[in-house]
XYZ file of N, CA and C in Angstrom:
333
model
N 217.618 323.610 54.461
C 218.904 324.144 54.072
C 218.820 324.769 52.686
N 218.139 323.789 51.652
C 217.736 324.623 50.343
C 217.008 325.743 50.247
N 215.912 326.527 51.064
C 215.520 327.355 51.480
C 216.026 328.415 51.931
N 217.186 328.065 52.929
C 217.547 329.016 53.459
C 218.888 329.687 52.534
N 219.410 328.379 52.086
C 220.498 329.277 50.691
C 219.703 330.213 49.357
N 218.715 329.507 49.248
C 217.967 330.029 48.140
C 218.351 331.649 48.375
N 217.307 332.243 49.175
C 216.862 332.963 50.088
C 218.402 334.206 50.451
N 219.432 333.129 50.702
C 220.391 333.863 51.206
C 221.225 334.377 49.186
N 221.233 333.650 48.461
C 221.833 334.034 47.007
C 220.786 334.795 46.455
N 219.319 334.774 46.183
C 218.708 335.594 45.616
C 218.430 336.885 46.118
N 218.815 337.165 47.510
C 218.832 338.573 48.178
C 217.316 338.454 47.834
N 216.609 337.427 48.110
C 214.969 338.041 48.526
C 214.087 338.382 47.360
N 214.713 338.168 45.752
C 214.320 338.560 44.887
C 213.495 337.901 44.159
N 213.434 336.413 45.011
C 211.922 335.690 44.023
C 211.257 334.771 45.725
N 210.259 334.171 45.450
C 209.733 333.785 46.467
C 209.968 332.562 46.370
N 209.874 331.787 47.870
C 210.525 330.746 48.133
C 210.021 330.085 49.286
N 209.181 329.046 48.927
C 209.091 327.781 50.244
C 209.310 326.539 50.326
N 210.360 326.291 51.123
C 209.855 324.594 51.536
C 209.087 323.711 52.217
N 209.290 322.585 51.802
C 208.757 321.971 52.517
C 208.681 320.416 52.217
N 208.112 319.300 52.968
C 208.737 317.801 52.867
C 207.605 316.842 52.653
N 208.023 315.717 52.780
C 206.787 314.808 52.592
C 206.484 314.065 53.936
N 207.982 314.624 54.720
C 207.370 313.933 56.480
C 208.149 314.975 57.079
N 207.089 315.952 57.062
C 207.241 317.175 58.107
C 207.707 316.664 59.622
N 208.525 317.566 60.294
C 208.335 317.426 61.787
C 207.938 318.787 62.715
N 207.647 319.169 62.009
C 207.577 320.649 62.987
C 208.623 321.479 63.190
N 209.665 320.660 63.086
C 211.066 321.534 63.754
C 211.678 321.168 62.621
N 213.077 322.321 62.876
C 214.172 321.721 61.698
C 215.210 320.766 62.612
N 215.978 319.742 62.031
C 216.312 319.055 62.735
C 218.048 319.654 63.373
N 217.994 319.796 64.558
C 219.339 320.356 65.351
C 220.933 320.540 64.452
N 220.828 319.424 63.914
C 222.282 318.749 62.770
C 222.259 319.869 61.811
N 220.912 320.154 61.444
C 221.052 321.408 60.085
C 221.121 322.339 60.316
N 220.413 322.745 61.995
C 220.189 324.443 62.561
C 222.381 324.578 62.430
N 222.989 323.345 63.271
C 224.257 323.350 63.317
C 225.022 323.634 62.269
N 224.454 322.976 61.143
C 225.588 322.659 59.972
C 225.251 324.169 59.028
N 224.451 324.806 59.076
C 223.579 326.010 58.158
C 224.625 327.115 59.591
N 224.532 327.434 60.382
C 225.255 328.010 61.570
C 226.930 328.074 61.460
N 227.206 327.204 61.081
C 228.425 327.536 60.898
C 228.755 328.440 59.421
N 228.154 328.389 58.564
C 228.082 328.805 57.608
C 227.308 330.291 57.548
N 227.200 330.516 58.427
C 226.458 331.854 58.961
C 225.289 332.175 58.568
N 224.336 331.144 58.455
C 223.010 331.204 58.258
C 222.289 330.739 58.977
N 221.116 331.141 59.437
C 220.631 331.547 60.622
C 218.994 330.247 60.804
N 219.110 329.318 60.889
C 217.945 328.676 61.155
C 217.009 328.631 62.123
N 217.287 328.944 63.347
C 216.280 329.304 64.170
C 214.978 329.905 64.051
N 214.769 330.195 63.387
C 213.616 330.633 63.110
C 212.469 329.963 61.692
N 213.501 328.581 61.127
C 212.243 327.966 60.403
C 211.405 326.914 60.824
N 211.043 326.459 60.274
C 210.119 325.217 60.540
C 210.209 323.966 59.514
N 209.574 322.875 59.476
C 209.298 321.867 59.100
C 208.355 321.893 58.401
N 207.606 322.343 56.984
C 206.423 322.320 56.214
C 205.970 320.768 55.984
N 204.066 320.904 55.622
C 204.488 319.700 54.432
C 203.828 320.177 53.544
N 204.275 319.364 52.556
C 203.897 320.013 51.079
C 202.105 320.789 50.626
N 201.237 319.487 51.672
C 200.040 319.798 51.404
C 199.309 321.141 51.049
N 200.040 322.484 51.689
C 199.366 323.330 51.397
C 200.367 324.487 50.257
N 201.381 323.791 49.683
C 201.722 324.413 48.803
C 201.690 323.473 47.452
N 201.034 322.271 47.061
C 200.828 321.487 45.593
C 199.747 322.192 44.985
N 198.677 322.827 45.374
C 197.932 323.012 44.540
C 197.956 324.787 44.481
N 199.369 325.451 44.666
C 199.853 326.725 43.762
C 200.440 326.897 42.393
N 200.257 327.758 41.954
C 201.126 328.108 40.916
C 202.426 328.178 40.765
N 203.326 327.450 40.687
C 205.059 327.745 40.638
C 205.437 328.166 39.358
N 206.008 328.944 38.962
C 207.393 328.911 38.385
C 208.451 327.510 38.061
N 208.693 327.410 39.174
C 209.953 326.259 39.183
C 209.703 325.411 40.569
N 209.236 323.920 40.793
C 209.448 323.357 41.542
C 211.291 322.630 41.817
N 211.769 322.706 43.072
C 213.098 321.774 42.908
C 212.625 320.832 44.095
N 212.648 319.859 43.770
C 212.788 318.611 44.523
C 214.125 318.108 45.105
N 214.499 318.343 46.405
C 215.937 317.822 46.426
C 216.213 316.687 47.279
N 214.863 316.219 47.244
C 214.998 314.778 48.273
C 215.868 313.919 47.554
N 216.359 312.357 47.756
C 217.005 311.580 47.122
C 215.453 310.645 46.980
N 214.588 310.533 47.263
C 213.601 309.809 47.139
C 212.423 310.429 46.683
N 212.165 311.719 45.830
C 211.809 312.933 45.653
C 210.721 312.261 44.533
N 211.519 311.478 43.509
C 210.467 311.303 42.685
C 208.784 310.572 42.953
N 209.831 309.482 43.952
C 208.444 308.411 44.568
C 207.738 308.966 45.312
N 208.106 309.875 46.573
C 207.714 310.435 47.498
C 206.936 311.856 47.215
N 207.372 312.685 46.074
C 206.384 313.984 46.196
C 205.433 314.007 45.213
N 204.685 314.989 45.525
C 203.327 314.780 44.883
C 203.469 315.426 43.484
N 202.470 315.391 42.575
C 202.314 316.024 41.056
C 201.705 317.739 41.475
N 202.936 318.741 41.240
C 202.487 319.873 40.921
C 201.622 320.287 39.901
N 200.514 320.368 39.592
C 200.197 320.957 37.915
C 199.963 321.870 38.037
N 200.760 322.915 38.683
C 200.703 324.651 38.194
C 202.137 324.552 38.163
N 203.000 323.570 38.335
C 204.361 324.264 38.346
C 204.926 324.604 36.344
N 205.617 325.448 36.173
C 205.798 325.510 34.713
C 207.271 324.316 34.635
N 207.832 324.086 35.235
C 208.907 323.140 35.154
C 209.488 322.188 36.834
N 209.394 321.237 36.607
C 209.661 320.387 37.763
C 211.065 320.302 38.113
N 212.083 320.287 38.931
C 213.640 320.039 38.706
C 213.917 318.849 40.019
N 214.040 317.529 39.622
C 214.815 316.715 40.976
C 216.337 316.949 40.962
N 216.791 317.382 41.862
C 218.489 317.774 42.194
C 218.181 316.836 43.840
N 218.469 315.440 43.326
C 218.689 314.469 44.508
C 219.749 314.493 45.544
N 219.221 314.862 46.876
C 220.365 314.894 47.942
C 220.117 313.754 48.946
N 221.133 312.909 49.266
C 220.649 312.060 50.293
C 220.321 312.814 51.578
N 218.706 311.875 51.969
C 218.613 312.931 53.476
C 219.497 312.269 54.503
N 220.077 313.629 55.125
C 221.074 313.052 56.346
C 220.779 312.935 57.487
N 219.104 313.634 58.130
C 218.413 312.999 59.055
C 218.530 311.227 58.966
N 218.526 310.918 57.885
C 218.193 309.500 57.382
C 219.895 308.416 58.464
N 220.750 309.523 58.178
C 221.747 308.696 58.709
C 221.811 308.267 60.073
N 222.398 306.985 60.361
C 222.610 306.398 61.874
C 224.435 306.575 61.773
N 224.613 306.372 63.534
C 226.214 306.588 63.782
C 226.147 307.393 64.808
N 227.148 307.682 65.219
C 227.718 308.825 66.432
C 227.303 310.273 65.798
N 227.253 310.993 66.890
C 226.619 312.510 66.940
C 227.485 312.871 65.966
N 229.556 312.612 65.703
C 230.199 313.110 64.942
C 229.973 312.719 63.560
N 229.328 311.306 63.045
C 229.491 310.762 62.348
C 228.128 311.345 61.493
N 226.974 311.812 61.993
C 225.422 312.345 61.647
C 225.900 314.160 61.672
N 226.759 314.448 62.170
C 227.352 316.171 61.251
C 227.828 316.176 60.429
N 228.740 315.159 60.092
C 229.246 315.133 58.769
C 228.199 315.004 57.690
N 227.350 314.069 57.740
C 226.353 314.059 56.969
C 226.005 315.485 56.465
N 225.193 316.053 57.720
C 224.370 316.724 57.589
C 225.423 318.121 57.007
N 226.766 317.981 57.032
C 227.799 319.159 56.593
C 228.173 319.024 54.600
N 227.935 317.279 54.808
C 228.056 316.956 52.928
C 226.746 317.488 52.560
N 225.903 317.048 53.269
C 224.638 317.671 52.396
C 224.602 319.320 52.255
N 224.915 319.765 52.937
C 224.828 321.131 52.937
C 225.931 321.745 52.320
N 227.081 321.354 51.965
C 227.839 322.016 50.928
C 227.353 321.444 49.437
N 227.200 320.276 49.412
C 226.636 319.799 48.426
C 224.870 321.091 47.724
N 224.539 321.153 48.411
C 223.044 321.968 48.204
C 223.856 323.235 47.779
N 224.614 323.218 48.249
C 225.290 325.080 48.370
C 225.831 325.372 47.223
């Protein structure tokens, strides 16, 4: 979702990847949904993991896991690190209605 706003406010003007510390391959349905209503278009990303982007050069890393510090690895090309902690809402249990909401706070929240 941070990716894809990035992406959608900078009009394409700096480069931009994500990615996690427990990839799944897919993005998870709740976010393709919750990014969709908002008229942004997920179908077409994926699930990274970090491994093949720690040992680049960044600019600016943002970390927006809520567990970001313990969980991601030490950039040393990044020129500045930023944690902006979001709880993950994959993480949440409850009813299908109760796991959109989640996944709808997190995503205005990021936004």
């Amino acid at each position: 979702m941070a990716e894809a706003y990035f992406r959608k406010f900078t009009d394409g003007q700096w480069q931009c990847e994500s990615a996690g510390t427990k990839p799944t391959g897919y993005v998870h349905p709740f976010a393709v949904k919750a990014m969709g209503e908002d008229a942004v278009d997920l179908t077409s990303h994926t699930s990274k993991s970090l491994a093949g982007l720690i040992t680049e050069d960044w600019t600016y890393v943002v970390a927006v896991c809520d567990d970001a510090v313990e969980a991601c690895p030490v950039f040393v090309g990044a020129e500045c690190v930023l944690y902006w902690p979001f709880p993950d809402p994959a993480d949440v249990s409850g009813s299908s209605d109760e796991r959109m909401i989640a996944f709808r706070e997190t995503r205005d929240a990021i936004k």
